[in-house]
Short mmCIF file of C-alpha atoms in Angstrom, two decimals:
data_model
loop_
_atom_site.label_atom_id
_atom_site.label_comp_id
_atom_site.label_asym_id
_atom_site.label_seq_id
_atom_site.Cartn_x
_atom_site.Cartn_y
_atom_site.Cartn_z
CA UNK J 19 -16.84 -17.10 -16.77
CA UNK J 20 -20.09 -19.32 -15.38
CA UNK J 21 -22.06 -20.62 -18.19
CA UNK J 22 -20.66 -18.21 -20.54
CA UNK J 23 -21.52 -15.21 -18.48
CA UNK J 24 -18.89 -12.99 -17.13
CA UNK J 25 -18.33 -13.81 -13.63
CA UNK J 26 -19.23 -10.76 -11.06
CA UNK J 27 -16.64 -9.56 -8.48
CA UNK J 28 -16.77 -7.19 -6.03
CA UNK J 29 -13.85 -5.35 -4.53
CA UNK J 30 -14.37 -3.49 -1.32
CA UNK J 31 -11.69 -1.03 0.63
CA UNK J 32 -12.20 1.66 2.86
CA UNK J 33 -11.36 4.52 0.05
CA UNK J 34 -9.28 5.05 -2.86
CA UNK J 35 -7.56 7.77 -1.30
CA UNK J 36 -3.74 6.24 0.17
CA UNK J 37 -1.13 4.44 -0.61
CA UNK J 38 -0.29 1.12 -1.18
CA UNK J 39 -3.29 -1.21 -1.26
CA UNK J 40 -5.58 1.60 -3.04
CA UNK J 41 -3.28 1.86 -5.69
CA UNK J 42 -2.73 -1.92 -6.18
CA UNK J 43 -6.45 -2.47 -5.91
CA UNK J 44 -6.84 0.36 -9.16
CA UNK J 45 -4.33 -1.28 -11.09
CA UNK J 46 -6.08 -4.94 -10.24
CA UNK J 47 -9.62 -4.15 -11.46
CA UNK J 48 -8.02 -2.46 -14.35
CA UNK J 49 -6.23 -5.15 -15.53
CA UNK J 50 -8.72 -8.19 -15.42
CA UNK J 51 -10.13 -8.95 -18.53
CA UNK J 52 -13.13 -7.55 -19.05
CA UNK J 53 -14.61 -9.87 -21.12
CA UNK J 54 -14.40 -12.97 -18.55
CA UNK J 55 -14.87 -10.52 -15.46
CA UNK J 56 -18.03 -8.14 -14.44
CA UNK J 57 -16.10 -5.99 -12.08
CA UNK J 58 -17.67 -3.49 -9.66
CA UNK J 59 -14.84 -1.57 -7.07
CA UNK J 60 -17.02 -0.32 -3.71
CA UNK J 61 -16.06 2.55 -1.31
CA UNK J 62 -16.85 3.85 2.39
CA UNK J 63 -16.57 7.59 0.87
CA UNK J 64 -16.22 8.88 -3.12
CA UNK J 65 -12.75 9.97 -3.79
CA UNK J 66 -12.06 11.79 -6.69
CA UNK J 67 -8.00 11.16 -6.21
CA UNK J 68 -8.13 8.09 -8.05
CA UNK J 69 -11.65 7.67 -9.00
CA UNK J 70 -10.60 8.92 -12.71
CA UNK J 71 -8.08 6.19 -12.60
CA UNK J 72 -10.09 3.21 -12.93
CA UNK J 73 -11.05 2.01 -16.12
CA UNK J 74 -14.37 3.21 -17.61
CA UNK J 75 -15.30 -0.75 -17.68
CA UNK J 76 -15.21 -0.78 -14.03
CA UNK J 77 -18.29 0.19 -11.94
CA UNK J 78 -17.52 2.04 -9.21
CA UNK J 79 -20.19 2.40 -6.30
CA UNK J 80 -18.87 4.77 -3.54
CA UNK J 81 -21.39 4.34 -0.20
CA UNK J 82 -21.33 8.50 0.47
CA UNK J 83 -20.13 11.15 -1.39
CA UNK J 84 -19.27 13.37 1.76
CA UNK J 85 -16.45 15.83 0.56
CA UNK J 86 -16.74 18.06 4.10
CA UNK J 87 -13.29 16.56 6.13
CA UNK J 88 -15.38 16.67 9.62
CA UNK J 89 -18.66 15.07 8.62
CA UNK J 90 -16.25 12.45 6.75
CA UNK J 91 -14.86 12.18 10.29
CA UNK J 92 -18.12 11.52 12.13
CA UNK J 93 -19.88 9.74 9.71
CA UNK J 94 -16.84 7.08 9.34
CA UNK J 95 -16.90 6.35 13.14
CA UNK J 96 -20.32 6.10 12.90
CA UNK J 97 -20.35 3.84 10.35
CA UNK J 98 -17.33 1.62 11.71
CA UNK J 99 -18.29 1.53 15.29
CA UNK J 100 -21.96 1.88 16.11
CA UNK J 101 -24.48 0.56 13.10
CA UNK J 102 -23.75 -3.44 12.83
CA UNK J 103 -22.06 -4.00 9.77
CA UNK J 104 -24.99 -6.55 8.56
CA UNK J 105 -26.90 -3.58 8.68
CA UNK J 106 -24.01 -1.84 6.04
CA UNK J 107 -24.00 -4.21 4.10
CA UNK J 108 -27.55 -4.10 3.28
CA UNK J 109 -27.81 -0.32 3.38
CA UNK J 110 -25.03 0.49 1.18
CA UNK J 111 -22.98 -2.15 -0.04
CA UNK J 112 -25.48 -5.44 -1.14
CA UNK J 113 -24.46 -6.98 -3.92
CA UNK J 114 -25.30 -10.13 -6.50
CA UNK J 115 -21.86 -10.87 -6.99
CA UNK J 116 -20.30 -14.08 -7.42
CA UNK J 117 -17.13 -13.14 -5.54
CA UNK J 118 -16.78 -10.41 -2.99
CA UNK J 119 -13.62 -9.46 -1.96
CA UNK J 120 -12.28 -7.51 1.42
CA UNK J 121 -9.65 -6.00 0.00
CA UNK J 122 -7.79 -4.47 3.20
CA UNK J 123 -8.21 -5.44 7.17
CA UNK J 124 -10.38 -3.66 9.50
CA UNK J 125 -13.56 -2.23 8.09
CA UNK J 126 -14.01 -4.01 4.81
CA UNK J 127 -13.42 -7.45 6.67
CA UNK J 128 -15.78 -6.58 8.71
CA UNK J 129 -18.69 -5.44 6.19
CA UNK J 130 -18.43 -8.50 4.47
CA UNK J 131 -17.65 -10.91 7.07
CA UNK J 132 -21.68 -10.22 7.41
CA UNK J 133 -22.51 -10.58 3.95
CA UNK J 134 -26.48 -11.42 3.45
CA UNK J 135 -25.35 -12.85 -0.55
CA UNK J 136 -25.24 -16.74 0.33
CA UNK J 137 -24.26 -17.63 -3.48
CA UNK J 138 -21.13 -15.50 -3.48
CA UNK J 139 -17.47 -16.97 -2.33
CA UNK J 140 -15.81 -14.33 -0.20
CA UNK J 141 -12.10 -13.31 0.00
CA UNK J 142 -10.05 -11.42 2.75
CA UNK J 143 -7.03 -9.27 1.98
CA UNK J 144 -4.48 -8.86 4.50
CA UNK J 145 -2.11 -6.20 4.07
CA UNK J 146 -0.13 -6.24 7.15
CA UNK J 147 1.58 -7.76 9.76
CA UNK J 148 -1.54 -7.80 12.13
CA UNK J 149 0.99 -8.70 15.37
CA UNK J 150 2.74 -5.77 15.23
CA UNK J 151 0.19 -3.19 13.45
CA UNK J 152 -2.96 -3.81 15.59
CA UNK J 153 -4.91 -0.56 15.53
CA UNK J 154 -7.66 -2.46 13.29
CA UNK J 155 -8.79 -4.70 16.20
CA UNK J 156 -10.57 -1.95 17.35
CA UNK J 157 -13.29 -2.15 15.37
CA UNK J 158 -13.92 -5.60 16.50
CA UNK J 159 -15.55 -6.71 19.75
CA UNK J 160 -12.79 -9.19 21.15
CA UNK J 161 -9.85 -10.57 19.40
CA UNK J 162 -12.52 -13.86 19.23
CA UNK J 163 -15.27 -11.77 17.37
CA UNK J 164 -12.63 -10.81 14.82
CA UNK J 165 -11.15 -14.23 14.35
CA UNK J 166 -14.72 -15.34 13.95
CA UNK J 167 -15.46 -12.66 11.28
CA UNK J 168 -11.96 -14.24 9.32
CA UNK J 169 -13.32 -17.60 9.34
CA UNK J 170 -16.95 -16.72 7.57
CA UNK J 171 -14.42 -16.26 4.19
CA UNK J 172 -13.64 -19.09 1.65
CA UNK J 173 -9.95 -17.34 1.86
CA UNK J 174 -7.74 -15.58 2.87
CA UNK J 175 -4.94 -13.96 0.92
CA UNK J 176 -1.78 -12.61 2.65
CA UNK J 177 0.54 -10.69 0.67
CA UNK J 178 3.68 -11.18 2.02
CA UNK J 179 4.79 -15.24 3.61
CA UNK J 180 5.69 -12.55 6.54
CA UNK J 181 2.21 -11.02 6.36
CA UNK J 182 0.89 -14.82 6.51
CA UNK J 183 2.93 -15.95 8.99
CA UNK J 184 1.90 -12.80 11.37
CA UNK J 185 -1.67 -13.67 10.46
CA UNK J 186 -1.90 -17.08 11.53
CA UNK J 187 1.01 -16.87 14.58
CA UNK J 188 -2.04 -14.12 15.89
CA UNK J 189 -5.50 -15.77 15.20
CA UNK J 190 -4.37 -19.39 14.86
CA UNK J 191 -5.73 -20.20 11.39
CA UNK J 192 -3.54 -21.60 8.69
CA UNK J 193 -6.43 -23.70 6.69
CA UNK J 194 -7.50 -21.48 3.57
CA UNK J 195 -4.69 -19.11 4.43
CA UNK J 196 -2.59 -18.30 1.57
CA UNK J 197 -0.10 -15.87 0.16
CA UNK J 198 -0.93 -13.23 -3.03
CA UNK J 199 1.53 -11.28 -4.11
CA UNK J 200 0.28 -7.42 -5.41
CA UNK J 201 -0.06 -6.59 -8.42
CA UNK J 202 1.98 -4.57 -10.34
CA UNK J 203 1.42 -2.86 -13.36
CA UNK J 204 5.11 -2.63 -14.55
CA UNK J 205 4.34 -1.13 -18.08
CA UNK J 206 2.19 1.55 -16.95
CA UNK J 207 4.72 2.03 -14.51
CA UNK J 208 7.35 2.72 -16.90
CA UNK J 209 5.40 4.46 -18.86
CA UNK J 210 3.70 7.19 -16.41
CA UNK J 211 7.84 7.49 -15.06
CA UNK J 212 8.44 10.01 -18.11
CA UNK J 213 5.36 12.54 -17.53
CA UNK J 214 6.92 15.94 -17.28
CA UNK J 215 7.28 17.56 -14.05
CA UNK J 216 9.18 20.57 -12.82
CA UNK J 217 9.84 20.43 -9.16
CA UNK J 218 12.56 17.66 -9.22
CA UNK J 219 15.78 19.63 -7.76
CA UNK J 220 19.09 19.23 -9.65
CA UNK J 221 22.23 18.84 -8.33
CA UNK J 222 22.29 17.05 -5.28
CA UNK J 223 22.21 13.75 -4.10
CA UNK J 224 18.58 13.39 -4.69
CA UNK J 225 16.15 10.95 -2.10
CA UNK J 226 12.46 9.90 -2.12
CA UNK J 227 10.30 8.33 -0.32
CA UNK J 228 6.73 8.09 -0.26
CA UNK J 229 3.61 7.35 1.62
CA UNK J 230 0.67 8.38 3.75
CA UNK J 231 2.11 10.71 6.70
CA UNK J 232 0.62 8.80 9.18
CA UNK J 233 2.29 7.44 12.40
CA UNK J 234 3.21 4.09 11.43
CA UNK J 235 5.42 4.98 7.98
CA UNK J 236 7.71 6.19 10.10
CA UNK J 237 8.70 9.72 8.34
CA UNK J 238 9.21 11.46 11.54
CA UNK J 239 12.37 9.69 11.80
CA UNK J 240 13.95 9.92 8.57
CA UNK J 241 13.31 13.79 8.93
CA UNK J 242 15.32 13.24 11.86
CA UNK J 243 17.81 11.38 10.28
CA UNK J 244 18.29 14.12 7.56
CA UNK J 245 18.75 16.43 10.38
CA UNK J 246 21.56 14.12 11.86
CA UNK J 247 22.95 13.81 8.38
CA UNK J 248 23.05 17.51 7.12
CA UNK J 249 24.94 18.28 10.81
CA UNK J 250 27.49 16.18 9.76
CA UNK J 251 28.38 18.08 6.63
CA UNK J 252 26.24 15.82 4.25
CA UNK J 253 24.71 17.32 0.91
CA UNK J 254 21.55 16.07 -0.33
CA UNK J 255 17.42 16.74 -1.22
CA UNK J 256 14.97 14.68 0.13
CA UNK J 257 10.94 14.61 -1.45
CA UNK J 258 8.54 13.47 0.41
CA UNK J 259 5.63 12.64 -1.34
CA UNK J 260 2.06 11.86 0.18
CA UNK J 261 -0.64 14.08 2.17
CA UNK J 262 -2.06 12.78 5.66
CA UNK J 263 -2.86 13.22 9.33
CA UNK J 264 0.67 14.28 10.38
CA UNK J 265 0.92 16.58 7.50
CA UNK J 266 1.66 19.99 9.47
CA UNK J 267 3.60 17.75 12.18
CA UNK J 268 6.34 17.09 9.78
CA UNK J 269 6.16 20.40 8.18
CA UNK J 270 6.89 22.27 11.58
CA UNK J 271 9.44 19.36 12.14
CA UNK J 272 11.37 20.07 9.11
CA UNK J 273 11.25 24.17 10.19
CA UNK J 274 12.75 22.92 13.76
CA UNK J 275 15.20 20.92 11.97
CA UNK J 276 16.26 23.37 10.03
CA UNK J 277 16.36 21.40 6.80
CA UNK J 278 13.71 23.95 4.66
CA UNK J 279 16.80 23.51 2.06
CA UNK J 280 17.48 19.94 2.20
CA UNK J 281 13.87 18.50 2.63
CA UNK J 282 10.57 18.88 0.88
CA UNK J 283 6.99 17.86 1.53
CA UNK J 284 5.46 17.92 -1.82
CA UNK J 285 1.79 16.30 -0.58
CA UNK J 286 -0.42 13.87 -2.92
CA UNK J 287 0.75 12.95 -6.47
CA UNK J 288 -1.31 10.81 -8.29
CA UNK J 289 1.95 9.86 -10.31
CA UNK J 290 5.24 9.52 -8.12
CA UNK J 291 7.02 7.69 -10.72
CA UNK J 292 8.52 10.87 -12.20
CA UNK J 293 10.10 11.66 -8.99
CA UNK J 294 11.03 8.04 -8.15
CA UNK J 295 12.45 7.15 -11.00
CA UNK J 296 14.93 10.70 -11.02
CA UNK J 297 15.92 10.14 -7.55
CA UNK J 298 19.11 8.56 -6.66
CA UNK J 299 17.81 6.42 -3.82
CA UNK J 300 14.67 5.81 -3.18
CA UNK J 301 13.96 5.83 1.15
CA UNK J 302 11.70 3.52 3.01
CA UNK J 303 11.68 4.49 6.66
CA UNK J 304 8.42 2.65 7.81
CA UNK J 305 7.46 1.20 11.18
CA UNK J 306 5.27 -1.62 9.55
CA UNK J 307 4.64 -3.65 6.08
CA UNK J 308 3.05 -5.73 4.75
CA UNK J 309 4.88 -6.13 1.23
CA UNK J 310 5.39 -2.70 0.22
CA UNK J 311 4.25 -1.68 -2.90
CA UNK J 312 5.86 1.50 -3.44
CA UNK J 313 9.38 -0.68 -2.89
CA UNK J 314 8.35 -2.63 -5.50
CA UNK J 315 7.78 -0.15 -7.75
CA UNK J 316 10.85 1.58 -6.80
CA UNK J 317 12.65 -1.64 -8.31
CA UNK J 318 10.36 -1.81 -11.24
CA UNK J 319 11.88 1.95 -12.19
CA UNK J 320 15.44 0.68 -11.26
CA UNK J 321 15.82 3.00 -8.29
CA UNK J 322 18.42 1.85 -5.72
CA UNK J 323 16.55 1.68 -2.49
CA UNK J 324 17.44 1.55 1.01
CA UNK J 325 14.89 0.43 3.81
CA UNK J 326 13.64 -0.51 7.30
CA UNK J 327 13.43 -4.04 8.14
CA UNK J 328 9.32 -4.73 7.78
CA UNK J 329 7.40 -7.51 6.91
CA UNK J 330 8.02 -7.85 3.26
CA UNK J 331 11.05 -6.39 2.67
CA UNK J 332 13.48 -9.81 2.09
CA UNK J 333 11.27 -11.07 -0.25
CA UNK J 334 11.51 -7.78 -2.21
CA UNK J 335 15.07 -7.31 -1.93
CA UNK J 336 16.61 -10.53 -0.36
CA UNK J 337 19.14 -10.44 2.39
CA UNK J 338 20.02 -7.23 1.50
CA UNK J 339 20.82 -8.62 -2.04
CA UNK J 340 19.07 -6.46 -4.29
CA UNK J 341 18.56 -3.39 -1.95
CA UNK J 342 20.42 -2.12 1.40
CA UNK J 343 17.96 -3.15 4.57
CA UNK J 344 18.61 -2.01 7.53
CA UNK J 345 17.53 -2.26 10.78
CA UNK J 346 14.12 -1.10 12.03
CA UNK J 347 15.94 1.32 14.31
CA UNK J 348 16.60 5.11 13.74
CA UNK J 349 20.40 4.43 14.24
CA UNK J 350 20.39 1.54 11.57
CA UNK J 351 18.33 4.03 8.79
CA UNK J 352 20.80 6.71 9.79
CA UNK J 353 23.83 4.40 9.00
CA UNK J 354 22.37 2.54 5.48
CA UNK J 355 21.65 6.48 4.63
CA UNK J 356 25.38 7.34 5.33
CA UNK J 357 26.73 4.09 3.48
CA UNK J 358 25.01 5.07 0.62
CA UNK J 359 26.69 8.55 0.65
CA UNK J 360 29.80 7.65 1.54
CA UNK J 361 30.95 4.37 -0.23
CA UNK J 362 30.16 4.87 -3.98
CA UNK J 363 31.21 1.33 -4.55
CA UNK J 364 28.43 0.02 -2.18
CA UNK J 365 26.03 2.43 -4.09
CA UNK J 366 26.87 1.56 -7.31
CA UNK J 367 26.68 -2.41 -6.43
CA UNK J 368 23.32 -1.98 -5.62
CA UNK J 369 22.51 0.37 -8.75
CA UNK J 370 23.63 -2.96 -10.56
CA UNK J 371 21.81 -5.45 -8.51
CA UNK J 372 18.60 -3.66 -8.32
CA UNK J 373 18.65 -3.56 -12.23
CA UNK J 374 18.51 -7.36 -12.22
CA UNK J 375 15.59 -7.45 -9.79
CA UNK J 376 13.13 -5.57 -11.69
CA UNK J 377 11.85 -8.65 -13.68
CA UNK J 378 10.86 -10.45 -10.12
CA UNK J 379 7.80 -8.21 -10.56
CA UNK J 380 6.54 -8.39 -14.11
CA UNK J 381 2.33 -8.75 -14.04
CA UNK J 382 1.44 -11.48 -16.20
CA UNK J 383 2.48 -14.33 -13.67
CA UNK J 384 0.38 -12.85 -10.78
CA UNK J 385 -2.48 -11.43 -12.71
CA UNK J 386 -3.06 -15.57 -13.80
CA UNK J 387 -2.89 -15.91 -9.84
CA UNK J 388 -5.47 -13.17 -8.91
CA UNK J 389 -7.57 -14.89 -12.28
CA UNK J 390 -7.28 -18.19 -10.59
CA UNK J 391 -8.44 -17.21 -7.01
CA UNK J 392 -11.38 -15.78 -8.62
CA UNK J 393 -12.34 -18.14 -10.50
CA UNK J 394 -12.44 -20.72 -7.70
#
């Protein structure tokens, strides 16, 4: 609080439509006390996936409420790579708050990188590891114009010591460069795990994963994998559980694979954990991290888990301590995927071990570190 008013804060991200970040960012203005914290959550385009999420405390100012797929299309590339983003900001996303916050690279960086509020502090997000994920540094000039747009912030919050390291390694800043772990709401977690649902199959050696189907989560290859697997003579179901731009791709893969049995595209659920927590292992088969949220939350509902090597992933799991990481090669995912079907003994180690992790992610300890960051 300032003078015994609630201090304002301002979140921006693109949307609240995806995975990770969007659902970290929900749980995040949800969670801050309301009575020290004015909180107002901005967005490119209204979404109604999560929208009736967020607390009714929270104001939430979307910039267009285009529901049409195509104009979406046009007027987001309009938006990100022709009007300058000081212009944005004062068109759709000004604000009097005493902290704004770019919640996720690319776009949002960029709005308020031109900020016209000179009282406010401003925060940067960084979600991934910007070396080896660089489609955001198109929407920037030069690699100079979008080192220059980092350094107009008071911070900038990594959430991985990968995803920091990556950062600075790329646009050689380290001063104001810190790390944040995400937030997790563990209780909520646990809770929303025992909704009812009633297309969890029975009987088989059951997988998840989940995600947005887009290129770099990498579920092209674990549908490949599963192919591999089920011509050896395994027996299992996989879920698959997100909607996205390679939606009918992996559909028409999974026809070609012949695995319409074995594997399952269920699109969006607002509440995985139902799924997660009933499967036997949960998958990660991604390209790129930054710290994975949906990992974590896999170990939050006690899930064994078995992943790509991505930014992230060691601090989650350890050297393969608390969860089996493999490789960031189709081969390796194939193998970890066999282990885990063939060795119950490794299986059940990490059915143990994962059991022991879950604690690494109670909230209280980072919500006092997103509190003190704001409160700077």
């Amino acid at each position: 609080m300032i003078d015994g008013k609630k201090r304002k804060v301002m979140f921006l991200i693109y949307s609240l439509c995806g995975g990770g970040a969007e659902r970290v960012l929900v749980e995040t203005v949800n969670r801050l006390p309301k009575d020290r914290y004015d909180v107002t959550l901005m967005t490119l385009f209204h979404d109604d996936t999560r929208a009736g999420m967020l607390s009714p405390e929270v104001h939430y100012r979307p910039a267009l409420r285009v529901k049409n797929g195509r104009a979406q299309k046009i007027l987001s590339g309009i938006m990100q790579y022709i009007i300058p983003p000081k212009w944005l900001y004062r068109w759709f996303f000004r604000s009097d708050a005493d902290v704004e916050v770019a919640f996720m690279e690319a776009f949002p960086t960029k709005i308020l990188a031109y900020s016209t509020n000179q009282h406010a502090k401003k925060y940067a997000w960084v979600h991934i590891d910007v070396q080896t994920y660089t489609k955001q540094d198109r929407l920037f000039r030069s690699m100079r114009h979008q080192k220059a747009c980092y350094e107009r912030f008071d911070g900038i919050y990594c959430v991985s010591e990968n995803v920091q390291e990556a950062f600075s390694a790329k646009f050689g800043l380290t001063e104001r460069v810190h790390v944040a772990y995400n937030m997790l709401d563990e209780q909520a977690i646990r809770r929303r795990k025992n909704e009812p649902v009633d297309d969890i199959p029975k009987g088989e050696f059951l997988m998840v994963s989940v995600g947005s189907l887009i290129p770099r989560k990498g579920f092209e290859r674990l549908i490949h994998v599963c192919g591999l697997l089920k011509s050896r003579g395994y027996h299992f179901h996989l879920l698959i559980l997100g909607k996205g731009e390679l939606y009918e791709d992996l559909a028409m893969q999974v026809i070609d694979e012949h695995l319409q049995g074995s594997v399952q595209l269920l699109g969006f659920r607002d509440n995985p954990y139902p799924y997660m927590a009933a499967a036997d292992l949960y998958v990660c088969p991604s390209y790129v991290e930054g710290f994975s949220t949906v990992v974590s939350e896999a170990v939050v509902l006690e899930t064994p888990v078995v992943t790509t090597d991505c930014s992230g992933m060691r601090e989650i799991l350890g050297d393969s301590e608390y969860g089996l990481i493999t490789q960031n090669t189709e081969e390796s995912l194939f193998e970890g995927l066999r282990t885990m079907l063939d060795k119950p003994e490794v299986y059940q180690y990490y059915q143990q071990r994962v059991r022991e992790r879950a604690p690494f992610f109670y909230m209280e300890e980072r919500l006092k570190a997103y509190e003190e960051i704001l409160d700077q």
